Amino acid sequence: MIVEMRTGATQDEVNGVIERAKALNLEIQLNLGTDKTVVAILGSNTGQLSTDLFGVLPGVEQVVRIMKPYKLASREFKPHNTVVSVNGIEIGGKAIVVMAGPCAVENEQQLMEAARIVKQSGAQILRGGAFKPRTSPFSFQGMEKTGLELLARARERMGLSVVTEVVDPHDVSLVSKYADILQVGARNMQNFALLTKIGKSKRPVILKRGFSCTVTEWLAAADYVLAEGNSQVILCERGIRTFEDSVRFSLDISSIPVIKKFSHLPVIVDPSHAAGHYSLVPAVAKAAIAAGADGLLVEVHPNPKEALVDGLQSLTPSDFARLMKEIKSVAGSVGRSF
Ligand code: PEP
Ligand code: MN
């Protein structure tokens, strides 16, 4: 349940709520809003407790039960948008943020060239997988630690921030040493051990939507990170599995306004894994911005024909440069800057 304090409630009054929760063996999370404080009361048995237990305390305005499975990701807990800040880049603010780069780090030359292209086109964050969650165990699995070292080198040389995927909970601290943003892939959206570990790490994280998961399940997964005290969660819509087979996955464009309605978390879109073909990526990317996405995660490769992974959906440097120009007017038409 959510305990909303009155505007101007004192610290003692807030402490009174916290103490009662502790006495009942319940967990709490505070949202210290600019106008009022909200206390989320968390625990598996809160459904059986009377809201009066908190409603009678001094300074409490109202107690609301959140009937949805997700609590901390909800707008009831935090009415205002969360803005995740990464080295001064704000994700979830007015400006659209583009993260781009190859699906996988393949070698030093490929990554440095990709970083140069990304930088030159005006994107702020470099993506590149060092640990790849491949469908087949016989496919290239990524360069692992060497890939992380190359990402760190590209970051230094180009002054870009870096996002890379972490697949195994045991690698969270290793990947956090090199990455500015951790990525949880679609296949790991409900890997709760991984989410909890990332929650404890306090690194910003991109949580991709599982391709067979509902928006509700996605937001409940975000709660695993938020519950550990890591509030820097960025959601990423990357397409879901439907009967349609002319694209790799069907981009659920409505999930963007749905997320904006029910959650305070920023949401970006990966048009590459959804479309699955480079020719479709620009239209899907622009539609995402028009629908209210806070940014994009796009696959770009210096030479897609030679890519070890996902070459078919990777943009060439010139196609990416063109898309970056086109985004500007779409962003402007929906009141965003770019
Ligand atoms: C990726 O970003 O390279 C990736 C594997 O994406 P997803 O987890 O969405 O399939
Ligand atoms: Mn990929």
mmCIF file of C-alpha atoms and ligand atoms in Angstrom:
data_model
loop_
_atom_site.group_PDB
_atom_site.id
_atom_site.type_symbol
_atom_site.label_atom_id
_atom_site.label_comp_id
_atom_site.label_asym_id
_atom_site.label_seq_id
_atom_site.Cartn_x
_atom_site.Cartn_y
_atom_site.Cartn_z
ATOM 1 C CA MET A 1 0.000 0.000 0.000
ATOM 2 C CA ILE A 2 0.995 3.611 -0.523
ATOM 3 C CA VAL A 3 0.925 6.102 2.343
ATOM 4 C CA GLU A 4 0.696 9.676 1.079
ATOM 5 C CA MET A 5 1.843 12.240 3.640
ATOM 6 C CA ARG A 6 0.216 15.668 3.824
ATOM 7 C CA THR A 7 2.029 18.565 2.173
ATOM 8 C CA GLY A 8 4.397 19.880 4.817
ATOM 9 C CA ALA A 9 4.295 16.728 6.973
ATOM 10 C CA THR A 10 7.178 16.762 9.469
ATOM 11 C CA GLN A 11 10.083 14.329 9.549
ATOM 12 C CA ASP A 12 8.709 12.992 12.851
ATOM 13 C CA GLU A 13 5.403 12.212 11.176
ATOM 14 C CA VAL A 14 7.171 10.398 8.332
ATOM 15 C CA ASN A 15 9.234 8.509 10.926
ATOM 16 C CA GLY A 16 6.007 7.488 12.647
ATOM 17 C CA VAL A 17 4.889 5.722 9.461
ATOM 18 C CA ILE A 18 8.279 4.079 9.015
ATOM 19 C CA GLU A 19 8.301 2.847 12.613
ATOM 20 C CA ARG A 20 4.830 1.347 12.349
ATOM 21 C CA ALA A 21 5.885 -0.479 9.152
ATOM 22 C CA LYS A 22 8.983 -1.820 10.925
ATOM 23 C CA ALA A 23 6.896 -2.961 13.899
ATOM 24 C CA LEU A 24 4.734 -4.920 11.441
ATOM 25 C CA ASN A 25 7.840 -6.468 9.806
ATOM 26 C CA LEU A 26 7.158 -4.659 6.541
ATOM 27 C CA GLU A 27 9.640 -3.077 4.135
ATOM 28 C CA ILE A 28 9.345 0.545 3.067
ATOM 29 C CA GLN A 29 10.523 2.718 0.181
ATOM 30 C CA LEU A 30 10.366 6.488 0.314
ATOM 31 C CA ASN A 31 9.601 8.839 -2.532
ATOM 32 C CA LEU A 32 10.642 12.264 -1.293
ATOM 33 C CA GLY A 33 8.714 14.319 -3.827
ATOM 34 C CA THR A 34 9.118 18.075 -4.031
ATOM 35 C CA ASP A 35 5.592 18.674 -2.741
ATOM 36 C CA LYS A 36 4.872 15.626 -0.620
ATOM 37 C CA THR A 37 6.442 12.430 0.670
ATOM 38 C CA VAL A 38 5.030 9.061 -0.332
ATOM 39 C CA VAL A 39 5.879 5.907 1.614
ATOM 40 C CA ALA A 40 5.412 2.553 -0.109
ATOM 41 C CA ILE A 41 4.650 -0.194 2.399
ATOM 42 C CA LEU A 42 5.897 -3.467 0.931
ATOM 43 C CA GLY A 43 5.434 -7.054 1.972
ATOM 44 C CA SER A 44 3.626 -10.195 0.889
ATOM 45 C CA ASN A 45 0.861 -9.774 3.498
ATOM 46 C CA THR A 46 -0.028 -6.083 3.070
ATOM 47 C CA GLY A 47 -3.267 -7.175 1.335
ATOM 48 C CA GLN A 48 -4.524 -8.583 4.639
ATOM 49 C CA LEU A 49 -3.709 -5.454 6.667
ATOM 50 C CA SER A 50 -6.148 -2.644 7.339
ATOM 51 C CA THR A 51 -5.207 0.668 5.743
ATOM 52 C CA ASP A 52 -6.317 2.276 9.038
ATOM 53 C CA LEU A 53 -3.082 1.048 10.634
ATOM 54 C CA PHE A 54 -1.406 3.896 8.770
ATOM 55 C CA GLY A 55 -4.408 6.131 8.057
ATOM 56 C CA VAL A 56 -4.725 7.077 11.739
ATOM 57 C CA LEU A 57 -1.129 8.281 12.068
ATOM 58 C CA PRO A 58 -0.472 12.026 12.264
ATOM 59 C CA GLY A 59 0.579 13.670 9.007
ATOM 60 C CA VAL A 60 -0.980 10.998 6.786
ATOM 61 C CA GLU A 61 -3.229 12.329 4.036
ATOM 62 C CA GLN A 62 -4.436 9.034 2.573
ATOM 63 C CA VAL A 63 -3.572 5.367 2.239
ATOM 64 C CA VAL A 64 -4.079 3.763 -1.162
ATOM 65 C CA ARG A 65 -3.871 0.081 -1.975
ATOM 66 C CA ILE A 66 -2.128 -0.604 -5.273
ATOM 67 C CA MET A 67 -3.957 -3.555 -6.748
ATOM 68 C CA LYS A 68 -1.464 -3.988 -9.596
ATOM 69 C CA PRO A 69 1.397 -6.489 -9.220
ATOM 70 C CA TYR A 70 3.940 -3.686 -9.587
ATOM 71 C CA LYS A 71 4.201 -0.985 -6.947
ATOM 72 C CA LEU A 72 7.455 1.003 -7.099
ATOM 73 C CA ALA A 73 7.318 1.394 -10.886
ATOM 74 C CA SER A 74 3.785 2.770 -10.627
ATOM 75 C CA ARG A 75 2.668 6.369 -10.937
ATOM 76 C CA GLU A 76 0.726 5.953 -7.686
ATOM 77 C CA PHE A 77 4.056 5.672 -5.877
ATOM 78 C CA LYS A 78 5.820 8.345 -7.903
ATOM 79 C CA PRO A 79 3.582 10.723 -9.887
ATOM 80 C CA HIS A 80 6.423 12.605 -11.586
ATOM 81 C CA ASN A 81 8.595 11.222 -14.385
ATOM 82 C CA THR A 82 11.905 9.662 -13.410
ATOM 83 C CA VAL A 83 14.867 11.120 -15.258
ATOM 84 C CA VAL A 84 17.923 8.848 -15.332
ATOM 85 C CA SER A 85 21.149 10.785 -15.517
ATOM 86 C CA VAL A 86 24.230 9.211 -17.100
ATOM 87 C CA ASN A 87 27.341 11.410 -17.145
ATOM 88 C CA GLY A 88 25.153 14.467 -17.625
ATOM 89 C CA ILE A 89 22.932 12.846 -20.284
ATOM 90 C CA GLU A 90 19.326 12.850 -19.128
ATOM 91 C CA ILE A 91 17.094 9.970 -20.210
ATOM 92 C CA GLY A 92 13.413 10.721 -19.640
ATOM 93 C CA GLY A 93 13.720 14.498 -19.894
ATOM 94 C CA LYS A 94 12.737 16.716 -22.816
ATOM 95 C CA ALA A 95 15.589 15.626 -25.078
ATOM 96 C CA ILE A 96 15.604 12.405 -27.084
ATOM 97 C CA VAL A 97 18.692 10.266 -26.396
ATOM 98 C CA VAL A 98 20.129 7.938 -29.027
ATOM 99 C CA MET A 99 22.280 4.942 -28.096
ATOM 100 C CA ALA A 100 23.863 3.195 -31.050
ATOM 101 C CA GLY A 101 26.550 0.742 -32.052
ATOM 102 C CA PRO A 102 27.114 -2.814 -33.165
ATOM 103 C CA CYS A 103 25.175 -5.765 -31.823
ATOM 104 C CA ALA A 104 28.465 -7.316 -30.677
ATOM 105 C CA VAL A 105 31.979 -6.075 -30.073
ATOM 106 C CA GLU A 106 33.987 -8.038 -32.658
ATOM 107 C CA ASN A 107 37.483 -6.542 -32.614
ATOM 108 C CA GLU A 108 39.228 -3.260 -31.849
ATOM 109 C CA GLN A 109 39.058 -1.823 -35.352
ATOM 110 C CA GLN A 110 35.340 -2.567 -35.759
ATOM 111 C CA LEU A 111 34.436 -1.047 -32.396
ATOM 112 C CA MET A 112 36.559 2.113 -32.782
ATOM 113 C CA GLU A 113 35.125 2.678 -36.240
ATOM 114 C CA ALA A 114 31.589 2.156 -34.914
ATOM 115 C CA ALA A 115 32.254 4.565 -32.041
ATOM 116 C CA ARG A 116 33.518 7.180 -34.482
ATOM 117 C CA ILE A 117 30.374 6.844 -36.620
ATOM 118 C CA VAL A 118 28.112 7.021 -33.573
ATOM 119 C CA LYS A 119 29.874 10.120 -32.288
ATOM 120 C CA GLN A 120 29.975 11.832 -35.684
ATOM 121 C CA SER A 121 26.236 11.382 -36.199
ATOM 122 C CA GLY A 122 25.493 12.982 -32.842
ATOM 123 C CA ALA A 123 24.492 9.961 -30.730
ATOM 124 C CA GLN A 124 25.641 10.160 -27.107
ATOM 125 C CA ILE A 125 25.847 6.569 -25.965
ATOM 126 C CA LEU A 126 27.715 3.653 -27.546
ATOM 127 C CA ARG A 127 26.152 0.202 -27.440
ATOM 128 C CA GLY A 128 27.989 -3.066 -28.015
ATOM 129 C CA GLY A 129 27.550 -6.559 -26.630
ATOM 130 C CA ALA A 130 30.493 -8.299 -24.953
ATOM 131 C CA PHE A 131 28.351 -11.107 -23.527
ATOM 132 C CA LYS A 132 25.835 -12.236 -26.126
ATOM 133 C CA PRO A 133 22.766 -14.299 -25.174
ATOM 134 C CA ARG A 134 22.587 -16.368 -28.360
ATOM 135 C CA THR A 135 19.753 -18.686 -29.298
ATOM 136 C CA SER A 136 22.240 -21.415 -30.247
ATOM 137 C CA PRO A 137 25.232 -22.423 -28.097
ATOM 138 C CA PHE A 138 27.214 -22.826 -31.339
ATOM 139 C CA SER A 139 26.856 -19.137 -32.294
ATOM 140 C CA PHE A 140 29.455 -16.462 -31.401
ATOM 141 C CA GLN A 141 28.974 -15.732 -27.690
ATOM 142 C CA GLY A 142 30.841 -12.409 -27.570
ATOM 143 C CA MET A 143 34.368 -11.326 -26.621
ATOM 144 C CA GLU A 144 33.494 -11.202 -22.915
ATOM 145 C CA LYS A 145 36.111 -9.417 -20.761
ATOM 146 C CA THR A 146 38.212 -8.395 -23.778
ATOM 147 C CA GLY A 147 35.064 -6.890 -25.275
ATOM 148 C CA LEU A 148 34.476 -4.887 -22.105
ATOM 149 C CA GLU A 149 38.055 -3.577 -22.228
ATOM 150 C CA LEU A 150 37.551 -2.466 -25.828
ATOM 151 C CA LEU A 151 34.321 -0.694 -24.882
ATOM 152 C CA ALA A 152 36.159 1.148 -22.113
ATOM 153 C CA ARG A 153 38.848 2.189 -24.618
ATOM 154 C CA ALA A 154 36.239 3.457 -27.100
ATOM 155 C CA ARG A 155 34.560 5.330 -24.263
ATOM 156 C CA GLU A 156 37.792 7.094 -23.379
ATOM 157 C CA ARG A 157 38.821 7.876 -26.951
ATOM 158 C CA MET A 158 35.454 9.200 -28.104
ATOM 159 C CA GLY A 159 34.042 10.617 -24.884
ATOM 160 C CA LEU A 160 30.931 8.483 -25.252
ATOM 161 C CA SER A 161 29.079 6.718 -22.469
ATOM 162 C CA VAL A 162 28.732 2.971 -22.873
ATOM 163 C CA VAL A 163 25.881 0.476 -22.507
ATOM 164 C CA THR A 164 26.478 -3.266 -22.589
ATOM 165 C CA GLU A 165 24.540 -6.374 -21.650
ATOM 166 C CA VAL A 166 25.094 -8.447 -18.539
ATOM 167 C CA VAL A 167 23.798 -11.983 -18.783
ATOM 168 C CA ASP A 168 25.013 -13.696 -15.600
ATOM 169 C CA PRO A 169 24.379 -12.376 -12.070
ATOM 170 C CA HIS A 170 27.998 -13.231 -11.217
ATOM 171 C CA ASP A 171 29.239 -10.791 -13.858
ATOM 172 C CA VAL A 172 27.346 -7.723 -12.587
ATOM 173 C CA SER A 173 30.308 -6.260 -10.713
ATOM 174 C CA LEU A 174 32.714 -7.008 -13.590
ATOM 175 C CA VAL A 175 30.463 -5.380 -16.212
ATOM 176 C CA SER A 176 29.767 -2.432 -13.874
ATOM 177 C CA LYS A 177 33.494 -1.640 -13.867
ATOM 178 C CA TYR A 178 33.375 -0.907 -17.593
ATOM 179 C CA ALA A 179 29.822 0.171 -18.432
ATOM 180 C CA ASP A 180 27.925 3.350 -17.642
ATOM 181 C CA ILE A 181 24.618 1.539 -18.204
ATOM 182 C CA LEU A 182 23.940 -2.175 -17.779
ATOM 183 C CA GLN A 183 21.583 -3.842 -20.235
ATOM 184 C CA VAL A 184 19.240 -6.679 -19.322
ATOM 185 C CA GLY A 185 18.233 -8.477 -22.499
ATOM 186 C CA ALA A 186 14.752 -9.637 -23.454
ATOM 187 C CA ARG A 187 15.624 -13.231 -22.578
ATOM 188 C CA ASN A 188 16.614 -12.203 -19.056
ATOM 189 C CA MET A 189 13.783 -9.822 -18.215
ATOM 190 C CA GLN A 190 12.501 -12.260 -15.604
ATOM 191 C CA ASN A 191 15.890 -13.465 -14.371
ATOM 192 C CA PHE A 192 15.123 -12.284 -10.857
ATOM 193 C CA ALA A 193 18.560 -13.167 -9.436
ATOM 194 C CA LEU A 194 20.129 -10.930 -12.099
ATOM 195 C CA LEU A 195 17.657 -8.093 -11.456
ATOM 196 C CA THR A 196 18.240 -8.208 -7.695
ATOM 197 C CA LYS A 197 22.012 -8.125 -8.178
ATOM 198 C CA ILE A 198 21.689 -5.122 -10.504
ATOM 199 C CA GLY A 199 19.401 -3.468 -7.958
ATOM 200 C CA LYS A 200 22.177 -3.706 -5.402
ATOM 201 C CA SER A 201 24.790 -2.397 -7.877
ATOM 202 C CA LYS A 202 23.124 1.032 -8.228
ATOM 203 C CA ARG A 203 24.211 1.306 -11.905
ATOM 204 C CA PRO A 204 21.651 2.695 -14.371
ATOM 205 C CA VAL A 205 20.040 -0.205 -16.198
ATOM 206 C CA ILE A 206 18.135 -0.704 -19.431
ATOM 207 C CA LEU A 207 15.506 -3.360 -18.848
ATOM 208 C CA LYS A 208 14.373 -4.797 -22.164
ATOM 209 C CA ARG A 209 10.895 -6.212 -22.467
ATOM 210 C CA GLY A 210 10.710 -9.996 -22.664
ATOM 211 C CA PHE A 211 9.243 -10.868 -26.032
ATOM 212 C CA SER A 212 6.463 -12.943 -24.459
ATOM 213 C CA CYS A 213 5.802 -10.680 -21.495
ATOM 214 C CA THR A 214 2.984 -8.258 -20.797
ATOM 215 C CA VAL A 215 3.574 -4.651 -19.792
ATOM 216 C CA THR A 216 2.432 -5.581 -16.273
ATOM 217 C CA GLU A 217 5.034 -8.362 -16.027
ATOM 218 C CA TRP A 218 7.666 -5.969 -17.368
ATOM 219 C CA LEU A 219 6.881 -3.347 -14.714
ATOM 220 C CA ALA A 220 6.843 -6.025 -12.002
ATOM 221 C CA ALA A 221 10.332 -7.045 -13.201
ATOM 222 C CA ALA A 222 11.425 -3.398 -12.869
ATOM 223 C CA ASP A 223 10.219 -3.544 -9.248
ATOM 224 C CA TYR A 224 12.918 -6.171 -8.528
ATOM 225 C CA VAL A 225 15.589 -3.563 -9.353
ATOM 226 C CA LEU A 226 13.751 -0.681 -7.664
ATOM 227 C CA ALA A 227 13.129 -2.708 -4.493
ATOM 228 C CA GLU A 228 16.890 -2.963 -3.938
ATOM 229 C CA GLY A 229 17.180 0.824 -3.945
ATOM 230 C CA ASN A 230 18.318 1.301 -7.564
ATOM 231 C CA SER A 231 15.939 3.885 -9.008
ATOM 232 C CA GLN A 232 17.806 4.287 -12.305
ATOM 233 C CA VAL A 233 15.731 2.003 -14.495
ATOM 234 C CA ILE A 234 15.154 2.681 -18.197
ATOM 235 C CA LEU A 235 12.606 0.446 -19.919
ATOM 236 C CA CYS A 236 13.208 -0.656 -23.522
ATOM 237 C CA GLU A 237 10.461 -1.894 -25.840
ATOM 238 C CA ARG A 238 12.069 -4.193 -28.429
ATOM 239 C CA GLY A 239 9.112 -6.017 -29.950
ATOM 240 C CA ILE A 240 7.053 -8.996 -28.907
ATOM 241 C CA ARG A 241 6.257 -12.338 -30.511
ATOM 242 C CA THR A 242 3.024 -12.381 -32.484
ATOM 243 C CA PHE A 243 1.671 -14.386 -35.433
ATOM 244 C CA GLU A 244 3.153 -11.781 -37.785
ATOM 245 C CA ASP A 245 6.278 -13.115 -39.479
ATOM 246 C CA SER A 246 7.166 -10.344 -41.921
ATOM 247 C CA VAL A 247 9.235 -8.733 -39.149
ATOM 248 C CA ARG A 248 11.485 -10.336 -36.532
ATOM 249 C CA PHE A 249 9.253 -9.192 -33.662
ATOM 250 C CA SER A 250 6.164 -6.939 -33.623
ATOM 251 C CA LEU A 251 6.963 -3.589 -32.068
ATOM 252 C CA ASP A 252 4.228 -2.921 -29.531
ATOM 253 C CA ILE A 253 3.980 0.796 -30.240
ATOM 254 C CA SER A 254 1.109 1.196 -27.760
ATOM 255 C CA SER A 255 3.304 0.030 -24.907
ATOM 256 C CA ILE A 256 4.968 3.471 -25.006
ATOM 257 C CA PRO A 257 1.846 5.493 -24.084
ATOM 258 C CA VAL A 258 0.752 2.637 -21.792
ATOM 259 C CA ILE A 259 4.048 2.859 -19.867
ATOM 260 C CA LYS A 260 3.782 6.637 -19.750
ATOM 261 C CA LYS A 261 0.289 6.322 -18.308
ATOM 262 C CA PHE A 262 1.009 3.733 -15.625
ATOM 263 C CA SER A 263 4.685 4.264 -14.799
ATOM 264 C CA HIS A 264 7.087 7.090 -14.051
ATOM 265 C CA LEU A 265 10.040 5.262 -15.645
ATOM 266 C CA PRO A 266 11.595 6.420 -18.933
ATOM 267 C CA VAL A 267 11.023 4.191 -21.953
ATOM 268 C CA ILE A 268 13.206 3.852 -25.028
ATOM 269 C CA VAL A 269 12.712 1.726 -28.149
ATOM 270 C CA ASP A 270 14.992 -0.719 -29.951
ATOM 271 C CA PRO A 271 13.731 -0.636 -33.554
ATOM 272 C CA SER A 272 16.502 -2.992 -34.757
ATOM 273 C CA HIS A 273 15.531 -6.218 -32.977
ATOM 274 C CA ALA A 274 11.848 -5.493 -33.643
ATOM 275 C CA ALA A 275 12.113 -4.827 -37.374
ATOM 276 C CA GLY A 276 14.876 -7.351 -37.995
ATOM 277 C CA HIS A 277 15.742 -5.752 -41.349
ATOM 278 C CA TYR A 278 17.732 -2.575 -41.923
ATOM 279 C CA SER A 279 15.248 -1.249 -44.497
ATOM 280 C CA LEU A 280 12.465 -1.169 -41.884
ATOM 281 C CA VAL A 281 14.443 0.292 -38.992
ATOM 282 C CA PRO A 282 14.159 4.045 -39.797
ATOM 283 C CA ALA A 283 10.336 4.037 -40.062
ATOM 284 C CA VAL A 284 9.975 2.042 -36.834
ATOM 285 C CA ALA A 285 12.453 4.343 -35.063
ATOM 286 C CA LYS A 286 10.601 7.493 -36.122
ATOM 287 C CA ALA A 287 7.231 5.990 -35.142
ATOM 288 C CA ALA A 288 8.654 5.283 -31.675
ATOM 289 C CA ILE A 289 9.690 8.912 -31.198
ATOM 290 C CA ALA A 290 6.301 10.106 -32.456
ATOM 291 C CA ALA A 291 4.593 7.797 -29.934
ATOM 292 C CA GLY A 292 6.504 9.357 -27.033
ATOM 293 C CA ALA A 293 9.624 7.228 -26.560
ATOM 294 C CA ASP A 294 12.428 8.927 -24.632
ATOM 295 C CA GLY A 295 15.133 7.552 -26.873
ATOM 296 C CA LEU A 296 16.375 4.811 -29.166
ATOM 297 C CA LEU A 297 18.770 1.882 -28.999
ATOM 298 C CA VAL A 298 19.872 1.256 -32.570
ATOM 299 C CA GLU A 299 22.259 -1.259 -34.147
ATOM 300 C CA VAL A 300 24.823 0.354 -36.428
ATOM 301 C CA HIS A 301 27.823 -1.414 -37.962
ATOM 302 C CA PRO A 302 30.710 0.026 -40.017
ATOM 303 C CA ASN A 303 30.149 -2.785 -42.496
ATOM 304 C CA PRO A 304 26.914 -4.713 -41.834
ATOM 305 C CA LYS A 305 27.738 -7.301 -44.526
ATOM 306 C CA GLU A 306 30.703 -8.455 -42.435
ATOM 307 C CA ALA A 307 28.922 -8.352 -39.043
ATOM 308 C CA LEU A 308 29.242 -11.468 -36.893
ATOM 309 C CA VAL A 309 25.814 -10.872 -35.339
ATOM 310 C CA ASP A 310 22.633 -9.164 -36.574
ATOM 311 C CA GLY A 311 24.127 -7.694 -39.767
ATOM 312 C CA LEU A 312 20.762 -7.789 -41.558
ATOM 313 C CA GLN A 313 19.184 -5.366 -39.092
ATOM 314 C CA SER A 314 22.214 -3.105 -38.648
ATOM 315 C CA LEU A 315 22.237 0.319 -40.278
ATOM 316 C CA THR A 316 25.148 1.412 -42.418
ATOM 317 C CA PRO A 317 26.958 4.592 -41.321
ATOM 318 C CA SER A 318 25.180 6.638 -44.002
ATOM 319 C CA ASP A 319 21.714 5.235 -43.214
ATOM 320 C CA PHE A 320 22.308 5.995 -39.545
ATOM 321 C CA ALA A 321 23.417 9.546 -40.296
ATOM 322 C CA ARG A 322 20.251 10.063 -42.358
ATOM 323 C CA LEU A 323 18.036 8.672 -39.593
ATOM 324 C CA MET A 324 19.660 10.996 -37.048
ATOM 325 C CA LYS A 325 18.706 13.980 -39.238
ATOM 326 C CA GLU A 326 15.141 12.719 -39.735
ATOM 327 C CA ILE A 327 14.589 12.177 -36.002
ATOM 328 C CA LYS A 328 15.086 15.873 -35.407
ATOM 329 C CA SER A 329 11.882 16.945 -37.121
ATOM 330 C CA VAL A 330 9.809 14.101 -35.666
ATOM 331 C CA ALA A 331 11.054 14.971 -32.169
ATOM 332 C CA GLY A 332 10.222 18.637 -32.723
ATOM 333 C CA SER A 333 6.702 17.836 -33.877
ATOM 334 C CA VAL A 334 5.909 16.062 -30.571
ATOM 335 C CA GLY A 335 7.471 18.745 -28.402
ATOM 336 C CA ARG A 336 10.804 17.030 -27.828
ATOM 337 C CA SER A 337 14.253 18.357 -28.488
ATOM 338 C CA PHE A 338 17.053 16.503 -30.271
HETATM 339 C C1 PEP B 1 20.759 -6.870 -28.162
HETATM 340 O O1 PEP B 1 20.448 -5.721 -27.806
HETATM 341 O O2 PEP B 1 21.769 -7.120 -28.834
HETATM 342 C C2 PEP B 1 19.857 -7.992 -27.840
HETATM 343 C C3 PEP B 1 20.313 -9.233 -27.734
HETATM 344 O O3 PEP B 1 18.572 -7.615 -27.693
HETATM 345 P P1 PEP B 1 17.310 -8.408 -27.091
HETATM 346 O O4 PEP B 1 17.693 -8.825 -25.704
HETATM 347 O O5 PEP B 1 16.237 -7.379 -27.136
HETATM 348 O O6 PEP B 1 17.047 -9.566 -27.991
HETATM 349 MN MN MN B 2 21.526 -7.667 -31.730
#
